[in-house]
Each structure stands twice: as structure tokens, then as C-alpha cells.
């Protein structure tokens, strides 16, 4: 018997729950969003939620894991397009635009806020960041090596923190300044990253 249909249904249910939880976390905050609210939003019973996730912390872990998977995919794609300056600029500009999604910003802000209160969530968020930084360091090192640079670990780590701080800050801008000019911000961040990677910008 082919198990894939059951796996597909289970994955769909999980995604349904995660989407509902993300909406509730955005609308009500982590502590304000109960399992009952999540189940109502997802259109299923609380017992069904607990069949897939043992707690709200587990739901956050799954949301963070999804975000990390997307982050790693974007990082790997950066290496693929960095053969040309134009490719790198376009990729970074698109990544900035994605970071300006206000719904994503509200959700991530809530998760980071909970990490400041909850050691279990902090561990989840920090572990994901460690993996994400390692992936970015690998890609930056490869791009710099192709461009003829020989860097020590501290130089690469400094770039990783710079890029992480830039994109982390971009995430909050739609909340703090909804009237920002996305095109202007994007072009300036592209320039900063290009200068950091290549030492100049043509």
C-alpha cells in the first residue's frame, strides 16, 4: 500500500494548523492565542491540533523551521546568481522586498518577543539562527573566494552579522514606518551588500 496519500494529508493538516496559528499569533500575540482559537481558525478540533503538535511551543518550532528552510534556500540561490553583479543585485533586491511583508514582520516580531520571555522558544530561535548563519557564511566565503579574496573567519563572520542585522532591521520597517519607500531602501541595501562582498560597486 502506498503511504504517500496519508503523508500528503498529514502534511496538509500540519500546514493548515501552522497557517491558522500564524494568523492567531499575529492577531492576538503568543499568549493571547489559545489552542481553542487556533483550532477554530483552522476549522478542526483542539484534539486534532494536539495530534500534530504537543504545545504552542511546538507550533512555534515548526514555524521557525519553515522560515529557516526558506532562508537557507534563498542563501543557496544567492550563490547561484552571484556569478554576475546584475544577478546578485536582483536577488538581494527581491530578498529585501520579501522582508517588507508586514504580516511576516508581525509574526516574526511576536516570536522574537516570546523568545525574550521563554527559554524554550529562545533555544529554538537561536538554534535556527546558528544554522542560518553557518549557511550564509559558507556562501559568502565562496563568493569572496571566487572574487579573489582570501578571508579569515572573523572577516566572514563580520559580514554574516552585518547582513543579518540589515535584513533583521528591514523586517521591522513596515511596522515602524509603513510609508517607507521600498525601492529606495532596497537599492541602498543592495549597494551596501555589494560593497561588502566585492570592496567596491561598479
Rosetta silent file (secondary structure, phi, psi, omega in degrees, C-alpha in Angstrom):
SEQUENCE: XXXXXXXXXXXXXXXXXXXXXXXXXXXXXXXXXXXXXXXXXXXXXXXXXXXXXXXXXXXXXXXXXXXXXXXXXXXXXXXXXXXXXXXXXXXXXXXXXXXXXXXXXXXXXXXXXXXXXXXXXXXXXXXXXXXXXXXXXXXXXXXXXXXXXXXXXXXXXXXXXXXXXXXXXXXXXXXXXXXXXXXXXXXXXXXXXXXXXXXXXX
SCORE:     score description
SCORE:     0.000 S_00000001
   1 L     0.000  132.358 -177.791    0.000    0.000    0.000 S_00000001
   2 L   -76.445  118.629 -177.341    1.367    3.404   -0.983 S_00000001
   3 L   -80.281   -8.055 -172.079    1.797    5.557    2.189 S_00000001
   4 H   -62.254  -38.979  178.086    2.167    8.816    0.268 S_00000001
   5 H   -58.288  -41.182  178.056   -1.521    9.843    0.240 S_00000001
   6 H   -64.723  -40.432  178.160   -1.627    9.645    4.061 S_00000001
   7 H   -63.063  -40.967  179.704    1.624   11.617    4.286 S_00000001
   8 H   -63.532  -43.525  178.259    0.211   14.220    1.941 S_00000001
   9 H   -63.306  -42.596  179.483   -2.950   14.558    4.028 S_00000001
  10 H   -63.465  -42.769  178.825   -0.913   14.812    7.229 S_00000001
  11 H   -63.274  -39.907  178.874    1.338   17.469    5.706 S_00000001
  12 H   -64.536  -40.077  178.052   -1.701   19.405    4.531 S_00000001
  13 H   -63.918  -44.077  178.852   -3.201   19.251    8.018 S_00000001
  14 H   -60.055  -44.906  179.681    0.047   20.459    9.553 S_00000001
  15 H   -64.432  -36.803  177.202    0.215   23.359    7.128 S_00000001
  16 H   -61.288  -43.657  179.168   -3.415   24.192    7.879 S_00000001
  17 H   -66.771  -44.286 -178.230   -2.622   24.341   11.590 S_00000001
  18 H   -63.838  -40.129  178.461    0.553   26.386   11.079 S_00000001
  19 H   -64.598  -41.858  179.220   -1.257   28.926    8.901 S_00000001
  20 H   -65.918  -42.170  179.926   -4.024   29.251   11.493 S_00000001
  21 H   -64.801  -41.721  179.102   -1.509   29.584   14.341 S_00000001
  22 H   -59.931  -42.793  178.655    0.463   32.227   12.473 S_00000001
  23 H   -63.557  -43.935 -179.186   -2.699   34.262   11.988 S_00000001
  24 H   -67.214  -39.745  178.242   -3.662   33.927   15.654 S_00000001
  25 H   -63.041  -40.776  178.424   -0.165   34.814   16.866 S_00000001
  26 H   -64.770  -43.312 -172.742   -0.200   37.934   14.679 S_00000001
  27 H   -79.209  -33.911 -170.946   -3.683   38.977   15.765 S_00000001
  28 H  -123.171   -4.624 -173.621   -3.595   38.115   19.467 S_00000001
  29 L    81.663  163.622 -176.203    0.046   37.577   20.447 S_00000001
  30 L   -63.014  -46.276 -176.712    1.535   34.286   21.559 S_00000001
  31 L   -77.096  -27.414  178.842   -0.087   34.270   24.996 S_00000001
  32 L   -78.073  -18.609 -178.845   -3.376   35.662   23.751 S_00000001
  33 L   -91.317  107.963 -179.780   -3.699   32.961   21.098 S_00000001
  34 L   -88.807  163.303  174.797   -5.135   29.844   22.707 S_00000001
  35 H   -60.730  -34.625  177.945   -5.237   26.365   21.229 S_00000001
  36 H   -62.655  -41.427  177.539   -9.017   26.806   21.123 S_00000001
  37 H   -65.827  -42.861  179.660   -8.625   29.909   18.947 S_00000001
  38 H   -62.367  -42.256 -179.088   -6.122   28.173   16.705 S_00000001
  39 H   -65.924  -38.978  177.878   -8.406   25.174   16.306 S_00000001
  40 H   -64.131  -43.468  179.401  -11.359   27.407   15.452 S_00000001
  41 H   -65.375  -36.781 -179.597   -9.310   29.307   12.868 S_00000001
  42 H   -78.973  -15.801 -179.111   -8.015   26.046   11.412 S_00000001
  43 L    75.002   36.880  178.028  -11.512   24.540   11.320 S_00000001
  44 L  -147.703  169.999 -176.675  -10.666   21.472   13.371 S_00000001
  45 L   -76.455  158.597  175.854  -10.909   20.270   16.966 S_00000001
  46 H   -61.465  -36.879  177.985   -8.348   21.046   19.656 S_00000001
  47 H   -60.435  -36.494  178.318   -7.722   17.317   19.935 S_00000001
  48 H   -66.354  -38.906  177.371   -6.792   17.243   16.269 S_00000001
  49 H   -59.226  -47.286 -177.238   -4.292   20.079   16.869 S_00000001
  50 H   -68.374  -18.795  175.004   -2.681   18.104   19.697 S_00000001
  51 H   -65.369  -31.495 -177.727   -2.416   15.082   17.426 S_00000001
  52 H  -101.424  -31.950 -177.437    0.119   17.033   15.352 S_00000001
  53 L  -136.596  128.275 -174.897    1.633   19.443   17.889 S_00000001
  54 L   -77.035  -17.465 -177.030    2.009   18.832   21.615 S_00000001
  55 L  -163.939  172.863  174.579    2.059   22.534   22.539 S_00000001
  56 H   -66.797  -33.194  175.236    2.208   26.100   21.243 S_00000001
  57 H   -58.780  -40.494  179.403    5.992   25.930   21.658 S_00000001
  58 H   -66.411  -34.881  176.806    5.996   23.001   19.225 S_00000001
  59 H   -65.971  -44.133  177.745    3.949   25.042   16.757 S_00000001
  60 H   -61.064  -41.477  179.105    6.458   27.889   17.004 S_00000001
  61 H   -58.051  -40.450  179.747    9.282   25.389   16.446 S_00000001
  62 H   -69.360  -38.702  177.597    7.619   24.253   13.223 S_00000001
  63 H   -64.366  -43.840  178.934    7.077   27.851   12.050 S_00000001
  64 H   -64.160  -39.425  179.078   10.722   28.682   12.778 S_00000001
  65 H   -63.016  -40.962  177.416   11.853   25.527   10.959 S_00000001
  66 H   -63.145  -43.910  179.547    9.869   26.541    7.871 S_00000001
  67 H   -62.479  -40.229  178.331   11.347   30.021    7.977 S_00000001
  68 H   -63.790  -42.155  179.002   14.848   28.556    8.288 S_00000001
  69 H   -59.092  -42.872  178.084   14.256   26.290    5.300 S_00000001
  70 H   -66.404  -40.547  179.348   13.246   29.313    3.210 S_00000001
  71 H   -61.695  -44.333  179.889   16.215   31.306    4.492 S_00000001
  72 H   -65.981  -37.636  178.344   18.653   28.542    3.540 S_00000001
  73 H   -64.258  -42.930  178.058   17.084   28.203    0.091 S_00000001
  74 H   -64.920  -37.605  178.914   17.463   31.952   -0.525 S_00000001
  75 H   -65.221  -45.050  178.114   21.055   31.794    0.693 S_00000001
  76 H   -63.447  -38.207  179.014   21.897   28.935   -1.668 S_00000001
  77 H   -64.474  -31.894  177.381   20.193   30.783   -4.518 S_00000001
  78 H   -59.078  -41.039  179.218   22.435   33.781   -3.820 S_00000001
  79 H   -64.188  -37.182 -178.638   25.463   31.650   -4.665 S_00000001
  80 H   -67.371  -35.298 -175.290   23.860   30.563   -7.932 S_00000001
  81 H   -95.054   -8.184 -173.384   23.174   34.116   -9.135 S_00000001
  82 L   -77.416    5.428  175.755   26.346   35.749   -7.784 S_00000001
  83 L   -65.352  -22.726  176.283   28.274   34.901  -10.944 S_00000001
  84 L  -129.488  149.796  177.613   27.310   38.346  -12.187 S_00000001
  85 H   -62.388  -38.592 -178.618   26.865   41.616  -10.324 S_00000001
  86 H   -62.726  -40.395  178.960   23.484   42.083  -12.013 S_00000001
  87 H   -64.520  -42.604  178.379   22.304   38.686  -10.775 S_00000001
  88 H   -63.514  -45.047 -178.928   23.393   39.434   -7.237 S_00000001
  89 H   -60.012  -45.013 -178.346   21.730   42.850   -7.242 S_00000001
  90 H   -63.909  -41.798 -178.097   18.431   41.449   -8.489 S_00000001
  91 H   -65.600  -45.153 -179.483   18.440   38.623   -5.929 S_00000001
  92 H   -65.131  -41.439  179.143   19.213   40.906   -2.994 S_00000001
  93 H   -60.534  -42.025  178.615   16.597   43.428   -4.123 S_00000001
  94 H   -66.187  -37.281  179.132   13.952   40.685   -4.273 S_00000001
  95 H   -65.440  -37.447  177.729   15.001   39.443   -0.827 S_00000001
  96 H   -63.442  -45.388 -179.933   14.557   42.952    0.601 S_00000001
  97 H   -59.838  -41.221  178.262   11.056   43.191   -0.873 S_00000001
  98 H   -62.377  -36.222  179.966   10.152   39.827    0.701 S_00000001
  99 H   -68.796  -17.165 -176.894   11.358   41.113    4.077 S_00000001
 100 L   -89.384   11.406  176.366    8.959   44.046    3.813 S_00000001
 101 L   -71.904  114.086 -175.032    5.872   41.854    4.099 S_00000001
 102 H   -64.279  -31.020  178.957    4.056   43.349    7.135 S_00000001
 103 H   -68.314  -42.193  177.509    2.315   40.075    8.041 S_00000001
 104 H   -64.221  -38.939  179.677    5.626   38.212    8.133 S_00000001
 105 H   -62.840  -44.725 -178.992    7.119   41.041   10.168 S_00000001
 106 H   -63.041  -40.974 -179.831    4.320   40.926   12.743 S_00000001
 107 H   -66.241  -47.445 -177.749    4.647   37.155   13.144 S_00000001
 108 H   -67.181  -35.840  177.120    8.435   37.174   13.490 S_00000001
 109 H   -61.665  -40.267  179.292    8.319   40.095   15.904 S_00000001
 110 H   -66.740  -39.668  179.603    5.926   38.121   18.104 S_00000001
 111 H   -66.795  -42.741  178.653    8.159   35.034   18.001 S_00000001
 112 H   -64.967  -39.846  177.758   11.277   37.059   18.891 S_00000001
 113 H   -61.316  -41.987  178.394    9.373   38.767   21.710 S_00000001
 114 H   -66.175  -34.704  177.619    8.348   35.364   23.073 S_00000001
 115 H   -62.475  -30.291  177.354   11.966   34.202   22.805 S_00000001
 116 L   -71.716  -17.177 -178.927   12.874   37.032   25.161 S_00000001
 117 L  -107.533  -28.856 -168.261   10.461   35.616   27.746 S_00000001
 118 L  -117.998  109.528 -177.414   10.521   31.900   27.121 S_00000001
 119 H   -57.982  -32.925  179.484   13.844   29.977   27.304 S_00000001
 120 H   -66.800  -43.297  178.203   12.448   27.108   25.226 S_00000001
 121 H   -68.796  -37.423  176.915   11.456   29.425   22.385 S_00000001
 122 H   -58.654  -42.039  179.367   14.771   31.274   22.736 S_00000001
 123 H   -63.296  -40.522  179.106   16.590   27.968   22.250 S_00000001
 124 H   -63.600  -47.967 -177.377   14.535   27.231   19.121 S_00000001
 125 H   -66.272  -43.138 -178.242   15.148   30.666   17.612 S_00000001
 126 H   -68.408  -37.285  177.641   18.855   30.720   18.466 S_00000001
 127 H   -64.472  -41.432  177.936   19.442   27.225   17.091 S_00000001
 128 H   -64.682  -40.544  179.624   17.802   28.206   13.801 S_00000001
 129 H   -64.465  -36.967  177.953   19.882   31.376   13.643 S_00000001
 130 H   -61.409  -44.712  178.510   23.059   29.361   14.181 S_00000001
 131 H   -65.802  -43.084  179.815   22.217   27.119   11.229 S_00000001
 132 H   -63.136  -41.248  179.228   21.224   30.095    9.081 S_00000001
 133 H   -66.275  -37.326  178.455   24.433   31.974    9.877 S_00000001
 134 H   -64.203  -41.937  177.815   26.529   28.924    9.041 S_00000001
 135 H   -64.009  -41.525  179.742   24.830   28.622    5.654 S_00000001
 136 H   -67.532  -39.366  178.435   25.329   32.308    4.931 S_00000001
 137 H   -60.620  -41.307  179.094   28.990   32.156    5.988 S_00000001
 138 H   -61.799  -44.365 -178.113   29.578   29.301    3.548 S_00000001
 139 H   -69.431  -44.134  178.708   28.011   31.210    0.663 S_00000001
 140 H   -60.989  -43.044  178.826   29.772   34.488    1.455 S_00000001
 141 H   -59.516  -40.955  179.724   33.089   32.659    1.681 S_00000001
 142 H   -67.638  -43.192  179.370   32.531   31.070   -1.724 S_00000001
 143 H   -63.183  -44.669  179.734   31.531   34.362   -3.358 S_00000001
 144 H   -64.820  -39.458  179.075   34.538   36.141   -1.871 S_00000001
 145 H   -64.154  -42.450  177.984   36.864   33.325   -2.919 S_00000001
 146 H   -61.822  -30.973 -179.221   35.589   33.459   -6.499 S_00000001
 147 L   -84.299    1.245  175.777   36.267   37.206   -6.480 S_00000001
 148 L    94.249    7.987  179.978   39.888   36.583   -5.472 S_00000001
 149 L   -89.807  146.775  173.368   39.691   37.450   -1.763 S_00000001
 150 L  -119.460  108.059 -172.170   41.348   35.386    0.959 S_00000001
 151 L  -112.732  148.236  170.143   39.491   35.996    4.209 S_00000001
 152 L   -86.575  172.716 -175.480   39.889   34.791    7.758 S_00000001
 153 H   -62.101  -37.351 -177.866   36.928   33.536    9.772 S_00000001
 154 H   -63.225  -37.116  179.172   36.484   36.839   11.592 S_00000001
 155 H   -65.068  -46.666  179.244   36.017   38.719    8.315 S_00000001
 156 H   -63.833  -44.889 -179.955   33.369   36.297    7.088 S_00000001
 157 H   -61.751  -36.098  177.466   31.604   36.256   10.450 S_00000001
 158 H   -63.292  -40.231  177.280   31.545   40.050   10.426 S_00000001
 159 H   -66.866  -39.701  178.591   29.816   40.045    7.049 S_00000001
 160 H   -59.422  -46.167 -179.605   27.317   37.461    8.261 S_00000001
 161 H   -66.763  -38.052  177.713   26.386   39.640   11.219 S_00000001
 162 H   -61.061  -50.184 -178.017   26.180   42.747    9.025 S_00000001
 163 H   -65.224  -39.473  179.645   23.828   41.076    6.537 S_00000001
 164 H   -64.821  -40.931  178.794   21.775   39.507    9.327 S_00000001
 165 H   -66.514  -39.968  178.504   21.408   42.852   11.066 S_00000001
 166 H   -60.104  -50.913 -175.294   20.416   44.555    7.819 S_00000001
 167 H   -74.066  -30.952  174.003   17.699   42.046    6.990 S_00000001
 168 H   -65.090  -39.108  177.397   16.523   41.792   10.586 S_00000001
 169 H   -68.702  -39.561  178.196   16.127   45.557   10.630 S_00000001
 170 H   -58.447  -38.789 -178.116   14.352   45.590    7.285 S_00000001
 171 H   -56.513  -35.025 -176.441   11.796   43.158    8.692 S_00000001
 172 H   -84.874  -15.484 -172.683   10.673   45.698   11.290 S_00000001
 173 H   -62.891  -37.433  178.729   10.444   48.701    8.975 S_00000001
 174 H   -63.380  -24.668  178.838    6.890   48.060    7.658 S_00000001
 175 H   -80.559  -45.821 -175.044    5.695   48.134   11.275 S_00000001
 176 H   -82.436  -26.993  179.171    7.615   51.217   12.387 S_00000001
 177 L  -144.355   80.018 -177.328    7.343   53.147    9.096 S_00000001
 178 L   -64.824  -13.545 -179.247    4.587   51.841    6.807 S_00000001
 179 L   -94.584    9.940 -176.734    5.150   54.784    4.438 S_00000001
 180 L   -61.789  154.699  176.946    8.763   53.865    3.637 S_00000001
 181 L   -90.117  103.849 -174.603    9.949   53.856    0.026 S_00000001
 182 H   -62.902  -38.283 -178.858   10.697   50.196   -0.629 S_00000001
 183 H   -64.745  -43.284  179.502   12.597   50.868   -3.850 S_00000001
 184 H   -65.687  -45.230  178.902   14.957   53.375   -2.269 S_00000001
 185 H   -60.657  -45.393 -178.870   15.601   51.158    0.733 S_00000001
 186 H   -59.550  -46.791 -177.211   16.213   48.146   -1.487 S_00000001
 187 H   -63.728  -35.470 -179.565   18.715   49.939   -3.728 S_00000001
 188 H   -72.418  -38.346  177.361   20.701   51.181   -0.745 S_00000001
 189 H   -68.348  -39.180  175.083   20.875   47.775    0.885 S_00000001
 190 H   -56.283  -45.267 -179.122   21.946   46.246   -2.431 S_00000001
 191 H   -62.382  -44.041  179.719   24.753   48.819   -2.588 S_00000001
 192 H   -61.147  -46.202 -177.809   25.895   48.053    0.979 S_00000001
 193 H   -67.677  -40.037  178.754   25.956   44.296    0.388 S_00000001
 194 H   -63.786  -42.186  178.039   27.731   44.625   -2.942 S_00000001
 195 H   -63.723  -39.333  179.827   30.381   46.849   -1.395 S_00000001
 196 H   -65.730  -40.676 -177.188   30.834   44.408    1.479 S_00000001
 197 H   -75.587  -37.340 -171.398   31.238   41.426   -0.842 S_00000001
 198 H  -115.763   -7.761  178.693   33.416   42.994   -3.515 S_00000001
 199 L    81.330   -6.162  176.119   35.002   46.025   -1.860 S_00000001
 200 L  -157.638 -178.530  175.398   33.528   48.340   -4.487 S_00000001
 201 L  -144.563  118.538 -178.350   30.407   48.718   -6.606 S_00000001
 202 L   -85.873    0.000    0.000   30.583   49.202  -10.351 S_00000001
